[in-house]
Coordinates of C-alpha atoms and ligand atoms in Angstrom, one line a residue:
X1 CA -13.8 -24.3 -8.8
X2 CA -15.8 -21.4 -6.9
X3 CA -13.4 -18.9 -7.3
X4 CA -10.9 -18.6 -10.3
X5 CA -10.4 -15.4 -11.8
X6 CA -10.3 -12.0 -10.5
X7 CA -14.4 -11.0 -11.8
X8 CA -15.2 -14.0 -9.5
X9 CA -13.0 -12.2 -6.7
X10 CA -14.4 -9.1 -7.0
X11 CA -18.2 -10.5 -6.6
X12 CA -17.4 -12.5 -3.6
X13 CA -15.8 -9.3 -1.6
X14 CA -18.5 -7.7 -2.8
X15 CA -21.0 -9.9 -1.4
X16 CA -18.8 -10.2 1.8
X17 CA -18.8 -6.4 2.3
X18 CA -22.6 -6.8 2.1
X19 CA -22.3 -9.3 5.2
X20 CA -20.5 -7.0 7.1
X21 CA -22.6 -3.7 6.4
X22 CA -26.2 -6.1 7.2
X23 CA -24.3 -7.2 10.8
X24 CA -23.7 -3.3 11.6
X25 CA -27.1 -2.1 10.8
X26 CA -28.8 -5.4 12.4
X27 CA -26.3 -6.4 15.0
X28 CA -24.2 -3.6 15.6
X29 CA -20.3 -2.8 15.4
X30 CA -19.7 -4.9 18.3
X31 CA -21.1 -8.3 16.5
X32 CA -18.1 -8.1 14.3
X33 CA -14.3 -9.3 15.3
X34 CA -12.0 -7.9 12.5
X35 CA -9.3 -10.2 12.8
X36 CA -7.6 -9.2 9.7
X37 CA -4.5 -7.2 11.7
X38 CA -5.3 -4.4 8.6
X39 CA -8.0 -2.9 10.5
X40 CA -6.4 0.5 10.8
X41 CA -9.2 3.5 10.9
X42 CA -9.4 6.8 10.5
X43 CA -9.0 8.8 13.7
X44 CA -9.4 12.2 14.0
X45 CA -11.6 14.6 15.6
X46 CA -14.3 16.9 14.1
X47 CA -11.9 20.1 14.6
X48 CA -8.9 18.5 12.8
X49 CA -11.3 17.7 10.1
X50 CA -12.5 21.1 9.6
X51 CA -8.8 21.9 9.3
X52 CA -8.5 20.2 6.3
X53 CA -10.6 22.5 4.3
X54 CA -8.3 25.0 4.3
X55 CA -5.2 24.9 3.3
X56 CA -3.8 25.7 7.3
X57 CA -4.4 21.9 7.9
X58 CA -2.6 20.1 5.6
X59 CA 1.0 22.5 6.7
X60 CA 0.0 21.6 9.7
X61 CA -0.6 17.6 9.6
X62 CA 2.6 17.6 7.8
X63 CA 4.7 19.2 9.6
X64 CA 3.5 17.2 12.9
X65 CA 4.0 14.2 10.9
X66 CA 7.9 14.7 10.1
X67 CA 8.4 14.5 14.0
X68 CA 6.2 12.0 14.9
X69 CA 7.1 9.7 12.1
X70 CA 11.1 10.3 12.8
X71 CA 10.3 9.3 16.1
X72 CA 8.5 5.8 14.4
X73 CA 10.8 5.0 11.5
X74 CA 14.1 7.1 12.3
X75 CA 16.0 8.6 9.9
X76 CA 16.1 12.2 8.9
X77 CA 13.3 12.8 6.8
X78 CA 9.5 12.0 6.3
X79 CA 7.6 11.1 3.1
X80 CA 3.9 10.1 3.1
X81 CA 2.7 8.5 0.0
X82 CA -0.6 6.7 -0.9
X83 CA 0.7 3.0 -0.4
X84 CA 3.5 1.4 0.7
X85 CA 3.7 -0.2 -3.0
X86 CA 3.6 3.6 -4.2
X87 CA 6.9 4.1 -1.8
X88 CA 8.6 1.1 -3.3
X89 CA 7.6 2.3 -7.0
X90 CA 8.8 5.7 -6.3
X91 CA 11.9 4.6 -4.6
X92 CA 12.6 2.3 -7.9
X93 CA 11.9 4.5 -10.5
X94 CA 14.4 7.4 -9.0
X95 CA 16.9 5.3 -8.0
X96 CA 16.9 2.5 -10.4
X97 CA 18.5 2.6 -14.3
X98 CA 17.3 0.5 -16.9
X99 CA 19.7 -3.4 -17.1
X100 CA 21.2 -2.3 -13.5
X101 CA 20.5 -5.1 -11.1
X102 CA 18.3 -4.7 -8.2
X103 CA 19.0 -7.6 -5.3
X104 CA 16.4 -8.5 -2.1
X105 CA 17.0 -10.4 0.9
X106 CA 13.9 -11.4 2.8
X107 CA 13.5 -14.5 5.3
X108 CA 11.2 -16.2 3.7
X109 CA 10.1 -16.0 -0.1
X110 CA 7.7 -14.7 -1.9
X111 CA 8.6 -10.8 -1.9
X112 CA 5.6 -7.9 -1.9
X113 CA 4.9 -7.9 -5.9
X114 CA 5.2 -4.4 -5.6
X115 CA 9.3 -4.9 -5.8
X116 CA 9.5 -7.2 -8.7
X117 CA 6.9 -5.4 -10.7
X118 CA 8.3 -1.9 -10.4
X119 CA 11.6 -3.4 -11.1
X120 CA 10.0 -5.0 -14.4
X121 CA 9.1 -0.8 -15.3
X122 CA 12.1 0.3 -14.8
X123 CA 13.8 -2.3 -17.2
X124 CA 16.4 -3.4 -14.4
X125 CA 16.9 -7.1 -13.6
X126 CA 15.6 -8.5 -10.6
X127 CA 17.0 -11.4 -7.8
X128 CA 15.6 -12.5 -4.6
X129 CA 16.3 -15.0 -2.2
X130 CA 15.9 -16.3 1.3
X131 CA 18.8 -17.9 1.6
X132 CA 21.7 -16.0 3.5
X133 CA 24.5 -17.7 2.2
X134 CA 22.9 -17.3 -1.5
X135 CA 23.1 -14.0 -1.1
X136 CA 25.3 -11.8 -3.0
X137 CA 25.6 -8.0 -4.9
X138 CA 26.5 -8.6 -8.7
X139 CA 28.5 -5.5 -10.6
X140 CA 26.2 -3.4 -11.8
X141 CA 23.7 -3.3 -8.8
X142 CA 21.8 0.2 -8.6
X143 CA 19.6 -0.9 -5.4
X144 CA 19.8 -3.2 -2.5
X145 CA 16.7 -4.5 -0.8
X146 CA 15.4 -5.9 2.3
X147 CA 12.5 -7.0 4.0
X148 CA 12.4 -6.6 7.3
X149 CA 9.3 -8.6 8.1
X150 CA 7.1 -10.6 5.2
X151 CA 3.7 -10.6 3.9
X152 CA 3.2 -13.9 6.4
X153 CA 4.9 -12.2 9.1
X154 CA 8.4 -13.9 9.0
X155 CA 10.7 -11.8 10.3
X156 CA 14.7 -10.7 9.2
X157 CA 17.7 -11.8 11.3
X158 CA 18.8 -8.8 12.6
X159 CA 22.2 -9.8 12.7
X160 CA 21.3 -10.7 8.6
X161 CA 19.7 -7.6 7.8
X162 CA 23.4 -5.6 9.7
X163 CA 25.5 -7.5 7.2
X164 CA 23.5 -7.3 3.7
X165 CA 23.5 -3.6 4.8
X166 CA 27.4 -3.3 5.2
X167 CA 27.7 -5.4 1.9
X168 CA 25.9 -3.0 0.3
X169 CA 27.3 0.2 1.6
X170 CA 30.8 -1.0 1.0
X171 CA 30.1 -0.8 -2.5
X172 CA 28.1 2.3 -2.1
X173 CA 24.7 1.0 -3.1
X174 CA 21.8 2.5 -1.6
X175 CA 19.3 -0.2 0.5
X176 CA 15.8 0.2 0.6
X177 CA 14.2 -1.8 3.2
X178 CA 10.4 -2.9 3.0
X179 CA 9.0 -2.3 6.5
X180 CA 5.7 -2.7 5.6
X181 CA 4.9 -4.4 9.1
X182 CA 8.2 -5.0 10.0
X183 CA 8.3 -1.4 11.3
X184 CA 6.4 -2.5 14.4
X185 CA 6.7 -6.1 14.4
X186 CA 11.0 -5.9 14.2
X187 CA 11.4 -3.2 16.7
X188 CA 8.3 -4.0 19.8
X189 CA 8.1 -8.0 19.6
X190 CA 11.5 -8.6 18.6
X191 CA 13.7 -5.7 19.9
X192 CA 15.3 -5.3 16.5
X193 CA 16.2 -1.6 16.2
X194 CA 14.7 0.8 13.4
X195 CA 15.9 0.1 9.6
X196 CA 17.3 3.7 9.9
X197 CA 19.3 3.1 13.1
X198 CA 20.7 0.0 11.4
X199 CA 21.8 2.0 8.6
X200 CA 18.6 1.7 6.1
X201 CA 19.2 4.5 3.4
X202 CA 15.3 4.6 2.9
X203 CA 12.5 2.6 4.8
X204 CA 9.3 2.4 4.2
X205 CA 5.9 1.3 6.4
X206 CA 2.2 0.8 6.0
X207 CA 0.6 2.8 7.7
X208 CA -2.5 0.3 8.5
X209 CA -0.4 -3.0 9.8
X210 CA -0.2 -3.3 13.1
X211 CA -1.2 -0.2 14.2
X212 CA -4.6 2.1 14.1
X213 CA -4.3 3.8 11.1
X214 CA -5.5 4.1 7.4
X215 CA -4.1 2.2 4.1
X216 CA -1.2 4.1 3.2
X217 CA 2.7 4.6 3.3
X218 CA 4.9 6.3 5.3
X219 CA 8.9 6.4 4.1
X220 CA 11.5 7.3 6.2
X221 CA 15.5 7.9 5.1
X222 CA 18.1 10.1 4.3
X223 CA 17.0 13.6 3.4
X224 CA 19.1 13.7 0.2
X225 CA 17.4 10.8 -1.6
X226 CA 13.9 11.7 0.2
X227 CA 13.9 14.6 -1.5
X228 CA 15.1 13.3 -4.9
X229 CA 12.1 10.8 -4.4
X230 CA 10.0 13.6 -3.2
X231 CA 9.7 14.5 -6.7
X232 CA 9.0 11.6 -8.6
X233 CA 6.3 11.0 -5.7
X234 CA 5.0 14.0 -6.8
X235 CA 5.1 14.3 -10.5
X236 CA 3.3 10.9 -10.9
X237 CA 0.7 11.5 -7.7
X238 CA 1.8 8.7 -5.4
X239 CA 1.6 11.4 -2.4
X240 CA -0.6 10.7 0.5
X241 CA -3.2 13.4 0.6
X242 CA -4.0 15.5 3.6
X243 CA -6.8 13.0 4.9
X244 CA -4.6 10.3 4.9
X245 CA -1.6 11.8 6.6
X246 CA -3.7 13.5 9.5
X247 CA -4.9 10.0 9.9
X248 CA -1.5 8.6 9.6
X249 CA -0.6 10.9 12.3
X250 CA -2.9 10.2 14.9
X251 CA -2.7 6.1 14.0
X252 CA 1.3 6.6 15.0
X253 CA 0.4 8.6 18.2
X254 CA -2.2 6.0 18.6
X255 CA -0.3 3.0 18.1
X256 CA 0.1 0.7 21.4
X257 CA 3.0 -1.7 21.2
X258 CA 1.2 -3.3 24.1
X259 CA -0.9 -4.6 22.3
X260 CA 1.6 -6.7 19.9
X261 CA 3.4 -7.7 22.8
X262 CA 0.0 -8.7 24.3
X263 CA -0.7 -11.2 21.8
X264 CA 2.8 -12.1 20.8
X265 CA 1.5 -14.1 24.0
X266 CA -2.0 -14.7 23.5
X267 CA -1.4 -16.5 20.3
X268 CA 0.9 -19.4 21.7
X269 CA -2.6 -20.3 23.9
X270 CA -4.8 -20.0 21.2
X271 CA -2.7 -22.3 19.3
X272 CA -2.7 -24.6 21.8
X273 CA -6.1 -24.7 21.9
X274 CA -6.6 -25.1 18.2
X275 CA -4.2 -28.5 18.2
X276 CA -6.3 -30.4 20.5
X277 CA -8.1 -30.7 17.3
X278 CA -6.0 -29.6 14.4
X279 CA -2.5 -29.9 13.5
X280 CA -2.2 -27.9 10.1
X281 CA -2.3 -24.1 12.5
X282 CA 0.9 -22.6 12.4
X283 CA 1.9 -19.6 14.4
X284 CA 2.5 -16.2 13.2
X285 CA 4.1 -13.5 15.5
X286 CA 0.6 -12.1 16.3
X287 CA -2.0 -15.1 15.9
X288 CA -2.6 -18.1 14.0
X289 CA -3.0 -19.0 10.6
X290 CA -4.0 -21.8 8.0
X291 CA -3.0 -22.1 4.6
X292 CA -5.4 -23.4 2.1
X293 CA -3.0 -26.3 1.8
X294 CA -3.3 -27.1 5.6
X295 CA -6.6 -26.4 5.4
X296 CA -7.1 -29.1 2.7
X297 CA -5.3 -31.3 4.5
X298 CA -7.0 -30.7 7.6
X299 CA -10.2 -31.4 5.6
X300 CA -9.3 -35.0 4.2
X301 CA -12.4 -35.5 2.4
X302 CA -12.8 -36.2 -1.3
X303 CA -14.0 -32.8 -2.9
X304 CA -14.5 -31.2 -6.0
X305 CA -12.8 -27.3 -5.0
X306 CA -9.5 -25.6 -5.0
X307 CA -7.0 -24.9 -2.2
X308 CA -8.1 -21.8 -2.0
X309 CA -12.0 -22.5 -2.7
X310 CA -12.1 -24.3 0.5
X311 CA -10.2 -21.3 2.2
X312 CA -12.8 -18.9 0.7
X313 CA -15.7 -21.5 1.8
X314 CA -14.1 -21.7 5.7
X315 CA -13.6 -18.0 6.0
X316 CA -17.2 -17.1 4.7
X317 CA -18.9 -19.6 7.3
X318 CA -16.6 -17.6 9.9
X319 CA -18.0 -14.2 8.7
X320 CA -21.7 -15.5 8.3
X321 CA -22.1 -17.6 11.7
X322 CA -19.8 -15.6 13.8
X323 CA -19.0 -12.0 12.4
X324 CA -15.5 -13.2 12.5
X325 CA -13.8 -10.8 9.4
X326 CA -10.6 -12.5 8.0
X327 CA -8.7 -11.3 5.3
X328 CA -10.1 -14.1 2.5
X329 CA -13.7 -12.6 2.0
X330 CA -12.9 -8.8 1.6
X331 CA -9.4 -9.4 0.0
X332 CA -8.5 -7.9 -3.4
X333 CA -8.1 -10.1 -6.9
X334 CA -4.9 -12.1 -6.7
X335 CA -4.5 -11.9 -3.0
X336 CA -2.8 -15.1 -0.9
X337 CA -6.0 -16.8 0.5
X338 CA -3.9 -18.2 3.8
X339 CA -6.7 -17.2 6.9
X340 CA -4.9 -15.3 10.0
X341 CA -6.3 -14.5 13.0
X342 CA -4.3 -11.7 14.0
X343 CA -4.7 -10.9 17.7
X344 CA -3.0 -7.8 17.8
X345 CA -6.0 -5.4 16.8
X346 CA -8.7 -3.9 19.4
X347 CA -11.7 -6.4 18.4
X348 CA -9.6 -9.5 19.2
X349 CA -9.4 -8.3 22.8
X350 CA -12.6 -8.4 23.4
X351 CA -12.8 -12.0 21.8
X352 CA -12.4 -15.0 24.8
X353 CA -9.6 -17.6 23.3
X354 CA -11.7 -20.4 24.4
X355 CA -14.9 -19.1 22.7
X356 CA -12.8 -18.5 19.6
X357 CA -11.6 -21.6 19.6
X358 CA -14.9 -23.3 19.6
X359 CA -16.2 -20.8 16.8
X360 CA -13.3 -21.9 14.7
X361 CA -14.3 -25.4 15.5
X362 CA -17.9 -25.2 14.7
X363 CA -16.9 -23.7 11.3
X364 CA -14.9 -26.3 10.3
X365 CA -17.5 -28.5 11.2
X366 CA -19.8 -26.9 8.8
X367 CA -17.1 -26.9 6.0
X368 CA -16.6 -30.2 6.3
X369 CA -20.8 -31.1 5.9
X370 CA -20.8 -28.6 3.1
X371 CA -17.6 -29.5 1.2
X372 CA -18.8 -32.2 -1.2
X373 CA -21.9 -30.2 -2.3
X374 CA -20.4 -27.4 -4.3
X375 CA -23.6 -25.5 -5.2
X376 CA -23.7 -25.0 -1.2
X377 CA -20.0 -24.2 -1.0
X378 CA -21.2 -21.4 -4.3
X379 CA -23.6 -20.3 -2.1
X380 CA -22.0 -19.7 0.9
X381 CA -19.1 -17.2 -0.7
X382 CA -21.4 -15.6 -3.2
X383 CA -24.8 -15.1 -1.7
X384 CA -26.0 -13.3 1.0
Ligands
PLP1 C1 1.4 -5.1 2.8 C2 2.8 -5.2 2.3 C3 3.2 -4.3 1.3 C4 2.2 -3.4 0.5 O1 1.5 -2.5 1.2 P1 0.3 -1.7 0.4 O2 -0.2 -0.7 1.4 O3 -0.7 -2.7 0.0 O4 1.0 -1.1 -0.8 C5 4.5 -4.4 0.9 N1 5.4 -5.2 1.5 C6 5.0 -6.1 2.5 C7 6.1 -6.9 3.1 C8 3.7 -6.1 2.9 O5 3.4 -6.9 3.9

């Protein structure tokens, strides 16, 4: 195994980030195609920046941001906070009592960790499932919760998410619904209205999936329980601070659903062109991915790594040969090592299908010379 425990994750992002920062200086910005879909930046120009040494900027970011991010999420109150996991916390820990039950629906499993571990703090007991008919709200049930669109990108029934809401409200339970991408991907590509409009009590987004801004949450709902969140949010520090939420701001009034829409169509023709020589690809509302399992199977060759090894060894070559940045490389400890090639960010449309296609190609054909020697494969994710 090349990579098994979270030290060994932390060196191989580190040596990724390495990659990246020698392609700027030698190569330029434009050598590299972040295909992760999480490429959200930090716009804002130098005058707004100035603002936010004084204390005039923040009052005002803030208050811009209650409009613009009612327009985004609904609802009749706004609530930055650092992370949509920070959101989800807060939201548990005012909401939730200790040995209540807290229920999820999502369409496919597993759940953001965020959900399961804040419910672990609290003390309350936790069930999820994917199955509709499964689903059901126990006595004693403090908080509802749904996903509107996974970590992988599978997204709710609408007509689903209407009827877990209406079972929930007709016991007067509050729902939460975990809109990390969903916010976006639900309401442009699939027409699904906002969680608010369908009668979300609190929704919450990240503010850097699927749209140009930075890593952070933005929570939407009904003012009452904002506020009572509010505080919590506050007394434990999970608020976005004033960088964030200006950039928040201009990433919403920045955001292009276009562009989703764009390669909501661009993706069925790259996947096409994939399966003329794969068949473990799968589609994702935005792009294409491979799981380490496909990718093992795809590979078929007697070798000595892990799953996710091989996914780590494949998405290195990518970044080294072709600047191509997927999430695998630069990811955290203990993230899933499945590679997407999301479509939906700016560098992809400058990337020609057919030329990605062959640089996928050509990679795998490298993985596939390199596999059985593993002090290459070491090399490869851990040096430079
Ligand atoms: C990304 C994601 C989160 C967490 O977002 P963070 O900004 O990392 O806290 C939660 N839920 C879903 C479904 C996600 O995709």
């Amino acid at each position: 195994m090349i990579v098994d425990n979270s030290l060994q994750e932390v060196k191989k992002r580190e040596n990724a980030l390495s990659i990246i920062k020698y392609k700027v200086e030698n190569d330029g910005r434009s050598s590299l195609f972040d295909l992760t879909g999480l490429s959200g930046g930090f716009i804002a120009t130098p005058s707004e920046i100035n603002l936010l040494e004084t204390y005039v900027g923040p009052a005002i970011f803030e208050e811009e941001l209650q409009a613009v991010g009612k327009e985004h999420m609904g609802g009749d109150k706004i609530l930055p906070v650092n992370r949509t996991s920070s959101g989800i916390l807060a939201t548990i820990l005012t909401l939730v009592a200790e040995d209540s039950n807290v229920v999820h629906y999502l369409a496919e499993l597993p759940a953001h960790p965020s959900i399961p571990r804040s419910c672990k703090l609290v003390g309350a007991n936790y069930f999820e499932t994917d199955v509709f008919e499964e689903f059901s709200i126990p006595e004693n049930t403090s908080l509802v919760v749904i996903t509107g669109s996974t970590m992988d990108h599978k997204v709710i029934d609408e007509g689903e998410f209407k009827k877990v809401i209406e079972m929930a409200h007709e016991k007067d339970i509050p729902v939460m619904v975990d809109d990390a991408s969903g916010a976006r991907l639900r309401t442009v590509v699939f027409n699904q209205a906002r969680a608010c409009d369908l009668g979300a009590d609190i929704a919450i987004t990240s503010t850097d999936k699927l749209m140009p801004g930075p890593r952070g949450g933005l929570m939407a709902g009904k003012e009452e329980l904002i506020d009572k969140i509010k505080v919590k949010v506050n007394q434990f520090g999970l608020e976005a601070q004033p960088p964030a939420v200006l950039a928040m701001l201009n990433g919403i009034k920045n955001f292009d659903g276009d562009n989703l829409i764009n390669s909501f169509e661009r993706k069925d023709e790259l996947f096409d062109l994939l399966n003329e020589k794969f068949s473990n690809f799968q589609k994702t509302p935005t792009g294409v991915m491979i799981s380490p399992q496909g990718l093992s199977k795809e590979l078929n060759i007697e070798n000595e790594l892990s799953d996710n090894d091989l996914a780590f060894v494949f998405s290195f070559i990518l970044l080294k040969d072709y600047g191509i940045i997927t999430i695998p490389p630069v990811s955290m400890p203990g993230a899933s090592a499945t590679i997407r090639f999301d479509l939906s960010t700016s560098d992809a449309f400058k990337l020609n299908l057919n030329d990605l296609n062959k640089k996928i190609e050509s990679s795998f054909k490298r993985l596939q010379e390199a596999v059985s020697n593993e002090d290459e494969c070491r090399e490869i994710v851990f040096t430079f």
